[in-house]
PDB file of C-alpha atoms and ligand atoms in Angstrom:
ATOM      1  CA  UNK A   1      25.677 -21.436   2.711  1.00 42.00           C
ATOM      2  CA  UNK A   2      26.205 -18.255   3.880  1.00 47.00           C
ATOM      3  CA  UNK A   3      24.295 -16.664   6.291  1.00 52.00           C
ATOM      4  CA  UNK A   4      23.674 -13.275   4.264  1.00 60.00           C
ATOM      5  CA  UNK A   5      23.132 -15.209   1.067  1.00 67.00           C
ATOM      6  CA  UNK A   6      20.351 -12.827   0.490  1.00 71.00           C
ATOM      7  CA  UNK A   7      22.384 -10.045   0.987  1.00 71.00           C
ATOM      8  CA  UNK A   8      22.938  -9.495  -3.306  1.00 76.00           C
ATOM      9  CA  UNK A   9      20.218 -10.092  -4.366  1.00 75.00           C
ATOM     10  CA  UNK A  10      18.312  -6.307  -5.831  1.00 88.00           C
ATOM     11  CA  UNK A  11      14.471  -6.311  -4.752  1.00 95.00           C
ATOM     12  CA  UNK A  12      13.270  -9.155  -1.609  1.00 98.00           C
ATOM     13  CA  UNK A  13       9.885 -10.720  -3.260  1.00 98.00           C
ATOM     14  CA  UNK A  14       7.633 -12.839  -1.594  1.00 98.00           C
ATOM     15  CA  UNK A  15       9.473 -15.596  -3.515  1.00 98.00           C
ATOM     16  CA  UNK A  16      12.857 -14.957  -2.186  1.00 98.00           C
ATOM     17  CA  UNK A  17      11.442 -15.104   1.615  1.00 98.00           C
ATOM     18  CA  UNK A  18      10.131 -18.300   0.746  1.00 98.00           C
ATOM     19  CA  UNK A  19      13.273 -19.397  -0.683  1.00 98.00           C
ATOM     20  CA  UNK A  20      14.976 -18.323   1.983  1.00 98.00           C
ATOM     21  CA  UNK A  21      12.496 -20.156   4.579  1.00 98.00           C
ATOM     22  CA  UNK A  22      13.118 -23.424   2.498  1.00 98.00           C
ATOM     23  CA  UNK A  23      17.297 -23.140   2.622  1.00 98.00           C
ATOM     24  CA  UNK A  24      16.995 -22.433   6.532  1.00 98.00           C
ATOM     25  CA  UNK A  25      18.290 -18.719   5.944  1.00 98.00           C
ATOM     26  CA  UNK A  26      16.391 -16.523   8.912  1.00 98.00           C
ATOM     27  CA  UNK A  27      14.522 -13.570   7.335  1.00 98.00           C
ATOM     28  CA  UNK A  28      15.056  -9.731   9.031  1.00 98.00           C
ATOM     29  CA  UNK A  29      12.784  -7.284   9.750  1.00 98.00           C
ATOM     30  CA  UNK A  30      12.334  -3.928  11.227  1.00 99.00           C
ATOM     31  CA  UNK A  31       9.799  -1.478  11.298  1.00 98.00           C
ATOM     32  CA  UNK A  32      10.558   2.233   9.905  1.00 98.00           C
ATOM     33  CA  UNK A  33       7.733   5.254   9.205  1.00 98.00           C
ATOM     34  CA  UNK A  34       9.621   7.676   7.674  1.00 98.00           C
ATOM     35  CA  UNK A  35      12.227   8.321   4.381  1.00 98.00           C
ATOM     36  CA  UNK A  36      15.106   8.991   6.131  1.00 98.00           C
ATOM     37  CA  UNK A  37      14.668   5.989   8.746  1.00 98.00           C
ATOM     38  CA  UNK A  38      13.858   3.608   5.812  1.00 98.00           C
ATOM     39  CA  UNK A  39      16.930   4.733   3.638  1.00 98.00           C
ATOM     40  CA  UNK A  40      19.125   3.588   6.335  1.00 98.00           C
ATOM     41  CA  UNK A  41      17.263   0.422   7.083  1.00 98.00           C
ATOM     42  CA  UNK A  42      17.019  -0.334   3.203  1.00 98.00           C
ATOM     43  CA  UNK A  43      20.547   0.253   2.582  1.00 97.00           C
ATOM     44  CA  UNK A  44      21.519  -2.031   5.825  1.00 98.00           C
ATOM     45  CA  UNK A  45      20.206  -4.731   3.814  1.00 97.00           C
ATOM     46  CA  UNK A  46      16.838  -5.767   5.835  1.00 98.00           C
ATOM     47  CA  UNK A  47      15.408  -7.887   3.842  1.00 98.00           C
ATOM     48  CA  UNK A  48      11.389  -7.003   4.945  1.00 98.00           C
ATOM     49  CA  UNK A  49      10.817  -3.216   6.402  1.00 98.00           C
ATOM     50  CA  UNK A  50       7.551  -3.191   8.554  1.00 99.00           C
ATOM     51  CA  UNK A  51       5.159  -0.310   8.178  1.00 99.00           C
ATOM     52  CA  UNK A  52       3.855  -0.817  11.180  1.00 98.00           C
ATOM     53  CA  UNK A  53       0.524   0.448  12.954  1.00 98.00           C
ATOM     54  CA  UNK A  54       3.188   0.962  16.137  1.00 98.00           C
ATOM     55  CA  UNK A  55       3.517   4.397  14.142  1.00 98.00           C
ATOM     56  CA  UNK A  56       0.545   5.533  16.741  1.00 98.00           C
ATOM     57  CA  UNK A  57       2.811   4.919  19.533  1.00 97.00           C
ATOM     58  CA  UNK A  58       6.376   5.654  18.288  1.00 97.00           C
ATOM     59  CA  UNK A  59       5.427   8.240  16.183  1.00 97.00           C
ATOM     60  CA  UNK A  60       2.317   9.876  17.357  1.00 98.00           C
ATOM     61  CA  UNK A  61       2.700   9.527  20.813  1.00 96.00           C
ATOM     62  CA  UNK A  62      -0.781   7.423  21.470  1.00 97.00           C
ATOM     63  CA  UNK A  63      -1.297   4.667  24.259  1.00 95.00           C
ATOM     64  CA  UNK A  64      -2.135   1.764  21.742  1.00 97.00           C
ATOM     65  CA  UNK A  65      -1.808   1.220  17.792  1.00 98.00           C
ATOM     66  CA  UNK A  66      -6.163   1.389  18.021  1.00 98.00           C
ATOM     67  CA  UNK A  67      -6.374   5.393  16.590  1.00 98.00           C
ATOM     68  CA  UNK A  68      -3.713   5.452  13.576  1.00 98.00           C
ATOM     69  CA  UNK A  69      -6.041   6.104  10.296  1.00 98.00           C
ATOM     70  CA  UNK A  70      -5.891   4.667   7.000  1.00 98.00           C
ATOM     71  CA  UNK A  71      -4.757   8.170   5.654  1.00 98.00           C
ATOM     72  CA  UNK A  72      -2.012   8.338   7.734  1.00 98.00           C
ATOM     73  CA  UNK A  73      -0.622   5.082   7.240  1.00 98.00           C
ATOM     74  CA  UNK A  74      -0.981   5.596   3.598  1.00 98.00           C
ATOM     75  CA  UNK A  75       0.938   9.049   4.574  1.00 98.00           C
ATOM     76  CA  UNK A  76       3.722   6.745   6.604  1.00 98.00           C
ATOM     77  CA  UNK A  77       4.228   3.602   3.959  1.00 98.00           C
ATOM     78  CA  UNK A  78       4.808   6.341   0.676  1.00 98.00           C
ATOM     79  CA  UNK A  79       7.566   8.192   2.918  1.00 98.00           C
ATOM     80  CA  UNK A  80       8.767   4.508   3.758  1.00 98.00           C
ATOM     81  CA  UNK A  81       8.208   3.160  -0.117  1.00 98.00           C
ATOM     82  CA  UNK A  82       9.942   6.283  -1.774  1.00 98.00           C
ATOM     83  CA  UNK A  83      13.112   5.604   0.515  1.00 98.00           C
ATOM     84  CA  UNK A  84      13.550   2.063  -0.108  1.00 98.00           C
ATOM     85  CA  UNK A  85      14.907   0.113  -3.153  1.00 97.00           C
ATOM     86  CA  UNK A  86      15.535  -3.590  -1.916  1.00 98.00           C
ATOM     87  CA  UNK A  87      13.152  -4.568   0.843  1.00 98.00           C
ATOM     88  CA  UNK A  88      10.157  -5.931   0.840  1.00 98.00           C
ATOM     89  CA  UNK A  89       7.638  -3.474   2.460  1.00 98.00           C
ATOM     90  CA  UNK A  90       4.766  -4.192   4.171  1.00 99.00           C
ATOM     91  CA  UNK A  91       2.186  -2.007   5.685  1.00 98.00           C
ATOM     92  CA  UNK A  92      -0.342  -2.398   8.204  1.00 98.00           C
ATOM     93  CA  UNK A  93      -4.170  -2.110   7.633  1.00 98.00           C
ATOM     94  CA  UNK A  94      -5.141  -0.122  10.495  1.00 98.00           C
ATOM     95  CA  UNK A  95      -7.555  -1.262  13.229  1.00 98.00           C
ATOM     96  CA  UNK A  96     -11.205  -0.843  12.118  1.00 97.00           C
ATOM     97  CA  UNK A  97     -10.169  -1.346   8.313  1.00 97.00           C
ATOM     98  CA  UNK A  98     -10.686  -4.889   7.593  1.00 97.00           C
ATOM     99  CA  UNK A  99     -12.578  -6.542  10.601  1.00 94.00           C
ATOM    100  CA  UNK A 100     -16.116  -7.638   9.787  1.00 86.00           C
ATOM    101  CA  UNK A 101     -16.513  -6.755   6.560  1.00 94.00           C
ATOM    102  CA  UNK A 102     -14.809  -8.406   3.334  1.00 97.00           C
ATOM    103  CA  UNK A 103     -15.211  -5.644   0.424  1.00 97.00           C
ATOM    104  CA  UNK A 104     -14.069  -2.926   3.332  1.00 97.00           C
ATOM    105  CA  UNK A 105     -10.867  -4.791   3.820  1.00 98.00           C
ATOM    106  CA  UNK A 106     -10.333  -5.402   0.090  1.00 98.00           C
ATOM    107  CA  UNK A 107     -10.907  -1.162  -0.676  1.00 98.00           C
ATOM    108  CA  UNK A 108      -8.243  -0.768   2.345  1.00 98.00           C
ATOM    109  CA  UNK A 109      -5.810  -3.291   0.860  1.00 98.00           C
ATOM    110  CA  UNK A 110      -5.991  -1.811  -2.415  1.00 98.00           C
ATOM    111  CA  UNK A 111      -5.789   2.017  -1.392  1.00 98.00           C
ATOM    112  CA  UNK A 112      -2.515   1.044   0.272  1.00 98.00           C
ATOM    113  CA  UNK A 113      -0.999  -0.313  -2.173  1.00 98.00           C
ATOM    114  CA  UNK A 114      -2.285   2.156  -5.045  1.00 98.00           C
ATOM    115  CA  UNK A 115      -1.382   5.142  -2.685  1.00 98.00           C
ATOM    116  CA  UNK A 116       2.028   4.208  -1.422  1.00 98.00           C
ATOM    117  CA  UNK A 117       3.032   1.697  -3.524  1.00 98.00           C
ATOM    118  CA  UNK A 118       3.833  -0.813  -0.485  1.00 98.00           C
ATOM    119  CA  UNK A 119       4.409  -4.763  -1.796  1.00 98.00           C
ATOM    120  CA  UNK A 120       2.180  -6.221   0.662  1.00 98.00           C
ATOM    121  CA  UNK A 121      -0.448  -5.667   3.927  1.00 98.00           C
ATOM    122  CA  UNK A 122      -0.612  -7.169   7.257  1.00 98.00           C
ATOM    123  CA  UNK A 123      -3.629  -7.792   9.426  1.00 98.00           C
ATOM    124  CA  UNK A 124      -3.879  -9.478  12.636  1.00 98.00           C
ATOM    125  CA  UNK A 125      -5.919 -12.567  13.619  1.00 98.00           C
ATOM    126  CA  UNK A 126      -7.077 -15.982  12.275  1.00 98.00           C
ATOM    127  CA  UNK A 127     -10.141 -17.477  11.638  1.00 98.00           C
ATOM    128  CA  UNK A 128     -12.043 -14.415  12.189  1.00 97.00           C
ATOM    129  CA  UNK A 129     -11.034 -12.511   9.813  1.00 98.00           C
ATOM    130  CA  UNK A 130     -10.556 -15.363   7.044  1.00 98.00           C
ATOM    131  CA  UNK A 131     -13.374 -13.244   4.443  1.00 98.00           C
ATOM    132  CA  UNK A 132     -11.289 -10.199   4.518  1.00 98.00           C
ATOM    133  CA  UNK A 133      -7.714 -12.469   4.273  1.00 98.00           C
ATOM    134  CA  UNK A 134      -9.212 -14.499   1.194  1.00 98.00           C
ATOM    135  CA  UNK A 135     -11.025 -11.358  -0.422  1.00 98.00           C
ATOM    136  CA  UNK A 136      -7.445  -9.268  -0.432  1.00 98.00           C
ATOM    137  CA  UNK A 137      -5.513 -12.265  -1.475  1.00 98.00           C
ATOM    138  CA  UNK A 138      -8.153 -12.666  -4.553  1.00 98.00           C
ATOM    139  CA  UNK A 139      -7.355  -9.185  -5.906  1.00 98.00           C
ATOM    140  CA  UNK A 140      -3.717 -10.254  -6.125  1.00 98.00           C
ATOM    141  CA  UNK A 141      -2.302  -8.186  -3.244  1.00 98.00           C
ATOM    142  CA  UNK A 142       0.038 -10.620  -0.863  1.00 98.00           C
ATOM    143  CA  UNK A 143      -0.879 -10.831   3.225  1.00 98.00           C
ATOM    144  CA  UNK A 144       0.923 -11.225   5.611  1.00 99.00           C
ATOM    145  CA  UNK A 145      -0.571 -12.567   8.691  1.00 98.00           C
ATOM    146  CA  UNK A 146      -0.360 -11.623  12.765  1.00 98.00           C
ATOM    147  CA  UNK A 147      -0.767 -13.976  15.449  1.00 98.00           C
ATOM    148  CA  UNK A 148      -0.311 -14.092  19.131  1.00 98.00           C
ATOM    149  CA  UNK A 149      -0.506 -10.632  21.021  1.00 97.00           C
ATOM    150  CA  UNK A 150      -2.392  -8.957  18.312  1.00 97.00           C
ATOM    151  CA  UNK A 151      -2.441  -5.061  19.741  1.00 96.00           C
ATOM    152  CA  UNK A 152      -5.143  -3.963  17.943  1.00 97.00           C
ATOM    153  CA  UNK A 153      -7.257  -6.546  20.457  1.00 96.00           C
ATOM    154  CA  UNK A 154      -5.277  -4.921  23.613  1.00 95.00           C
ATOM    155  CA  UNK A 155      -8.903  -4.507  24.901  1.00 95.00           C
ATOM    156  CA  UNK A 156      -9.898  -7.433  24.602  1.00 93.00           C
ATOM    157  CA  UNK A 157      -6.952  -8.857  26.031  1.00 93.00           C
ATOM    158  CA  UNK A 158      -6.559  -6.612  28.848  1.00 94.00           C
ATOM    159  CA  UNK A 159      -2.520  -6.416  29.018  1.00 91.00           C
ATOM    160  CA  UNK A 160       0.389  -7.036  26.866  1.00 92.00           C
ATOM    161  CA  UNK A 161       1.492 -10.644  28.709  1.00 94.00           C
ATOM    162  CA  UNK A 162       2.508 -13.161  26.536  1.00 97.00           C
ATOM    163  CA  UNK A 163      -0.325 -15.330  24.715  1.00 96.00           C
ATOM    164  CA  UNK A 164      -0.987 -18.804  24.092  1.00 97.00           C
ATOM    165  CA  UNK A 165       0.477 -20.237  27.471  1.00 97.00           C
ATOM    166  CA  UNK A 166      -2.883 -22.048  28.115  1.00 97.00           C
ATOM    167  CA  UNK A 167      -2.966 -25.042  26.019  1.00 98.00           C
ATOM    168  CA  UNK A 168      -6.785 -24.100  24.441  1.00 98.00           C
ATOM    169  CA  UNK A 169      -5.141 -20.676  23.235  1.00 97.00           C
ATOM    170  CA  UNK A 170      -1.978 -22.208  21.631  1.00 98.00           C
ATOM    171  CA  UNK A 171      -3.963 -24.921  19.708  1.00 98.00           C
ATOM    172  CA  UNK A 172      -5.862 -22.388  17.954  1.00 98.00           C
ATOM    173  CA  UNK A 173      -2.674 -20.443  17.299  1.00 98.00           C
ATOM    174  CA  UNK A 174      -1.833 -23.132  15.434  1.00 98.00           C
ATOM    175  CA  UNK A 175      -4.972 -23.947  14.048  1.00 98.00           C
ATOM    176  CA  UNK A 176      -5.269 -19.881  13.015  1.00 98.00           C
ATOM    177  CA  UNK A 177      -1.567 -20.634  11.476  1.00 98.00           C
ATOM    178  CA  UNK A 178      -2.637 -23.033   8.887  1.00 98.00           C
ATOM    179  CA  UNK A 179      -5.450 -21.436   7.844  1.00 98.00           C
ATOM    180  CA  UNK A 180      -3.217 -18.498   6.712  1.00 98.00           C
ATOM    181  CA  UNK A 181      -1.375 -20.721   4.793  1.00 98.00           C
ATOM    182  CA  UNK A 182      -4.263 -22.256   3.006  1.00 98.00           C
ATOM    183  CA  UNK A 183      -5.919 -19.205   2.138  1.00 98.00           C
ATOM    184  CA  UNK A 184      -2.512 -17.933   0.500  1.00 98.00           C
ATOM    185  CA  UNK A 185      -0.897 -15.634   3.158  1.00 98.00           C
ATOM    186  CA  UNK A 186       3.189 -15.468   2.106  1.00 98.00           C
ATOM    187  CA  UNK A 187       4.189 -15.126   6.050  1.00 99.00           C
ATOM    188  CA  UNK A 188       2.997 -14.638   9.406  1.00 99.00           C
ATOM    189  CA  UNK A 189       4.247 -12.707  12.247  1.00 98.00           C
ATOM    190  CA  UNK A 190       3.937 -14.265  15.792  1.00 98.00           C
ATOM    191  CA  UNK A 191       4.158 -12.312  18.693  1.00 98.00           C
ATOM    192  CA  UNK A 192       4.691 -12.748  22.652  1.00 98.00           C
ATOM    193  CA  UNK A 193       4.058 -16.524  22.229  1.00 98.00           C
ATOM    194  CA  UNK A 194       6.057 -19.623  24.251  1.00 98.00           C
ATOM    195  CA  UNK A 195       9.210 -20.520  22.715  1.00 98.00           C
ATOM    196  CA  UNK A 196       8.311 -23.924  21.904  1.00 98.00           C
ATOM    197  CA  UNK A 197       4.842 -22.978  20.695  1.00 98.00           C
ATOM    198  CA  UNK A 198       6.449 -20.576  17.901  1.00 98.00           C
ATOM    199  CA  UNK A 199       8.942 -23.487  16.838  1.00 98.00           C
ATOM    200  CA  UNK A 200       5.703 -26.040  16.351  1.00 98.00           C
ATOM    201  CA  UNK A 201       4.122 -23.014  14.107  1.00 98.00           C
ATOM    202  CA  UNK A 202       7.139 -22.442  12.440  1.00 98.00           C
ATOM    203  CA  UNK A 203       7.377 -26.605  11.571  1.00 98.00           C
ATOM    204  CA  UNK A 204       3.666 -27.186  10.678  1.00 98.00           C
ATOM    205  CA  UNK A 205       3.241 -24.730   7.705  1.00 98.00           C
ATOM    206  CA  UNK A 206       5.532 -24.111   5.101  1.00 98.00           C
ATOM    207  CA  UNK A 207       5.495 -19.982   4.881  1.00 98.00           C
ATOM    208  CA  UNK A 208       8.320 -18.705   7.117  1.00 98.00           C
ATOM    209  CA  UNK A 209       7.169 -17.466  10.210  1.00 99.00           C
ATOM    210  CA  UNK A 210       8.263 -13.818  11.769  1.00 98.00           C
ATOM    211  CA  UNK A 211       8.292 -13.700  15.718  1.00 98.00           C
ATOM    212  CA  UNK A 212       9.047 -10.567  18.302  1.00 98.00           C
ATOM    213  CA  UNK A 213       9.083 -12.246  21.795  1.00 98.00           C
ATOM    214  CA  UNK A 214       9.021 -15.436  20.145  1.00 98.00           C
ATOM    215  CA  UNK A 215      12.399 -17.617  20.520  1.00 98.00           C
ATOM    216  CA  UNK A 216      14.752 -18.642  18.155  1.00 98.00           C
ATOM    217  CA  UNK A 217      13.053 -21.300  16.509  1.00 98.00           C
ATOM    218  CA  UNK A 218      11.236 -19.361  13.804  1.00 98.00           C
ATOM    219  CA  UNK A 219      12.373 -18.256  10.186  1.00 98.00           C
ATOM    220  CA  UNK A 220      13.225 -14.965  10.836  1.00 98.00           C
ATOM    221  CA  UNK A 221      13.171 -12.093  13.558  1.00 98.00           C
ATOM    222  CA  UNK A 222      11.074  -8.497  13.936  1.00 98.00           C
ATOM    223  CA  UNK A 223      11.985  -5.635  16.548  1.00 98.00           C
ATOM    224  CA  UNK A 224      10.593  -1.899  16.186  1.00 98.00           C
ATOM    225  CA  UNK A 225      13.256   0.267  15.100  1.00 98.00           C
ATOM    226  CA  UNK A 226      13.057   2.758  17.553  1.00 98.00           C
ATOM    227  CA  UNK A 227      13.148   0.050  20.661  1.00 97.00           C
ATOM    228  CA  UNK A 228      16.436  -1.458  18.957  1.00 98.00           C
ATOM    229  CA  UNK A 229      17.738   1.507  18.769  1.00 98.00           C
ATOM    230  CA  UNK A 230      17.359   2.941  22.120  1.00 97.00           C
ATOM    231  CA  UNK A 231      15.405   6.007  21.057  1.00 97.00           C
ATOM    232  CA  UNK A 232      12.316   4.807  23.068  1.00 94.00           C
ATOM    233  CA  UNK A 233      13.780   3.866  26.688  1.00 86.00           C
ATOM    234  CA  UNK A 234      10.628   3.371  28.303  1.00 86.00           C
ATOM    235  CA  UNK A 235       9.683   0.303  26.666  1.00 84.00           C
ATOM    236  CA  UNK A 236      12.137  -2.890  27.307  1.00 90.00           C
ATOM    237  CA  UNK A 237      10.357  -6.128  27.229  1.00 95.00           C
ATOM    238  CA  UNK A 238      12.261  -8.938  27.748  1.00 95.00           C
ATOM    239  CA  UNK A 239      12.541  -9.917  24.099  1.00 97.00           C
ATOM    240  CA  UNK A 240      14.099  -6.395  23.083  1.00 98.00           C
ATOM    241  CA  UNK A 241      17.902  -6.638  22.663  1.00 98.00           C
ATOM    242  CA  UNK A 242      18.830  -2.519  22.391  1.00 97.00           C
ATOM    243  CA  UNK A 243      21.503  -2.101  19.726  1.00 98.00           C
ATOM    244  CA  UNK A 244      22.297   1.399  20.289  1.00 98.00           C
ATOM    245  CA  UNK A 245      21.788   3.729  22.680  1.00 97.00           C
ATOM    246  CA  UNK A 246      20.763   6.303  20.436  1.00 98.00           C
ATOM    247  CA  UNK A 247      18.532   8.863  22.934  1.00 98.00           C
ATOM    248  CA  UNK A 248      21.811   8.953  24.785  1.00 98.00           C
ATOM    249  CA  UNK A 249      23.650  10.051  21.293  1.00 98.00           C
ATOM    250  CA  UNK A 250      21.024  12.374  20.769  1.00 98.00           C
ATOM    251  CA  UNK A 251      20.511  14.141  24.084  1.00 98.00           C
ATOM    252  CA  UNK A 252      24.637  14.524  23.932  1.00 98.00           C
ATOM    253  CA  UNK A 253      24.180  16.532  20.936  1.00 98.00           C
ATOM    254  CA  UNK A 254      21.038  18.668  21.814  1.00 98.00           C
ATOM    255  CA  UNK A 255      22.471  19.556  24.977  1.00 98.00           C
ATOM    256  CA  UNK A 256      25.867  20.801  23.497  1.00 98.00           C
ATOM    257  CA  UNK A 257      23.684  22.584  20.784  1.00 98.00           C
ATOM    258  CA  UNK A 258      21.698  24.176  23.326  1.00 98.00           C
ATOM    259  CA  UNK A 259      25.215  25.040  25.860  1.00 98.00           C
ATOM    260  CA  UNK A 260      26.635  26.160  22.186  1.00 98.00           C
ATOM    261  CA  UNK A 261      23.952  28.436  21.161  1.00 98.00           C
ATOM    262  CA  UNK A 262      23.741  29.948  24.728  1.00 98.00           C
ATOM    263  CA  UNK A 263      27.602  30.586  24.998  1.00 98.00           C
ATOM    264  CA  UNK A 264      27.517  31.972  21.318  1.00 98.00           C
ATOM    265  CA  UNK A 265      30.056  29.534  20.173  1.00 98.00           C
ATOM    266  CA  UNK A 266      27.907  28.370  17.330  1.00 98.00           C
ATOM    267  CA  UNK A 267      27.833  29.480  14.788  1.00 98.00           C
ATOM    268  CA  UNK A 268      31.433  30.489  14.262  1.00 98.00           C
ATOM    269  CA  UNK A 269      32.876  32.345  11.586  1.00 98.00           C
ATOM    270  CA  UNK A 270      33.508  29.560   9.260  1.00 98.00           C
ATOM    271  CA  UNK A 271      29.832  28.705   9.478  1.00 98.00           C
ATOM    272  CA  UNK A 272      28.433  32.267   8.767  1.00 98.00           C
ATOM    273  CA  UNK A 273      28.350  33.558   5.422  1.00 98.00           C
TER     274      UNK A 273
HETATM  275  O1  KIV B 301       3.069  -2.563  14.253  1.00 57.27           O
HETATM  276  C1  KIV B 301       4.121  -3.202  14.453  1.00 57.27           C
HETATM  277  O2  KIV B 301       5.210  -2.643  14.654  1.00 57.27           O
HETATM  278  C2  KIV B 301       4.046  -4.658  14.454  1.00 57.27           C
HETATM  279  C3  KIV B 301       5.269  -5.415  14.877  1.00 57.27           C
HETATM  280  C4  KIV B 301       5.405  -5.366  16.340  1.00 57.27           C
HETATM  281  C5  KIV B 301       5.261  -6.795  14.367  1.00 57.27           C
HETATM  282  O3  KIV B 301       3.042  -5.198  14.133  1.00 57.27           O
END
């Protein structure tokens, strides 16, 4: 088997990732929030793209993912959904649009996926939020699940450490895992959890299981596009591995642009008209 097998295949379902989860073939994911960001992603051959609610950071500029609205992740995932033509894309339901009350997380659901034509949602937590997980699965619309450091409870949990070290913690992690996978969810993400802890998730239920900060032994791997890249350099958790250094690339250019425009050799004549 190879290990891009997936690699020809023209649109990633939910089917395919669990195909790929049953042959042992590790499923990749990055976020993107924009066209042009997703039409290089897409075309890398990614097989899940991540409209994530880590928009209100990386793109808005805001201390947590808490403020990011409904409208404007509806505004992120059609820029993200118009771009792409093989992933499988998945948008968050922002905070405060699914907790606590079923039919509320069912209109969210179904608003994303009328308005931007995403493939599936994401929500974070277990057990808690099992209404609103079983009341979007019912209208057809596939969930995928987020476990671990869930940052839309970064108050509650008071800092971004990694989760489910105490043994309490990690058996509901697990416990939170299964229910997922009863109530239909296609795949779960797992984040800043123990190595060993993802690897026991990853073996007890038979969706494949998505970790950032979470080892090696899960079915497939998620970074934020802008942290791979090197665009944000303020943020390098352990887990990160930067492909690129691409603020460097950039501040290269923009500072020749800006010595260019100053010494008036751009534009020249062959760019004037
Ligand atoms: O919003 C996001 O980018 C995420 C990933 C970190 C999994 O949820």
């Amino acid at each position: 088997m190879s290990v891009h097998s997936s690699a020809n295949i023209k649109r990633i379902t939910t089917h395919i990732l669990q195909e790929m989860k049953d042959r042992g073939e590790k499923i990749s994911m990055l976020t993107a929030y924009d066209y042009s960001m997703a039409k290089i992603v897409d075309a890398s051959g990614i097989d899940i793209i991540l409209v994530g609610d880590s928009a209100s950071n990386v793109m808005a500029g805001h201390e947590t993912t808490l403020p990011i609205t409904m409208d404007q992740m509806i505004y992120h995932a059609s820029a993200v959904v118009r771009a792409v033509s093989r992933s499988f894309v998945v948008v968050d339901i922002p905070f405060g649009s699914y907790q606590g009350n079923s039919s509320e997380a069912l209109r969210s659901a179904i608003r994303i996926m009328k308005e931007s034509g995403a493939h599936a949602v994401k929500v974070e937590g277990g057990s808690e939020i099992k209404e609103s997980v079983a009341r979007i699965l019912s209208a057809g619309v596939p969930v995928m699940g987020h476990l671990g450091l869930t940052p839309q409870s970064i108050y509650k949990f008071g800092t971004y450490t990694v989760r489910a070290k105490e043994d309490s913690e990690a058996a509901k992690l697990l416990e939170d895992a299964k229910l997922l996978e009863e109530l239909g969810c296609f795949a779960i993400v797992v984040e800043k959890i123990p190595a060993d802890l993802a690897r026991k998730v990853a073996g007890a239920v038979s969706i494949p299981i998505i970790g950032i900060g979470a080892g090696g032994g899960v079915d497939g791997q998620v970074l934020v596009v802008h942290d791979m890249l090197g665009i944000t350099q303020e943020f390098k958790p352990r887990f990160l591995r930067q492909y690129a250094d691409l603020q460097g690339v950039m501040m290269g250019a923009f500072t020749q642009y800006i010595k260019d425009v100053k010494s008036q050799d751009f534009p020249n004549e062959k760019e004037s008209y």
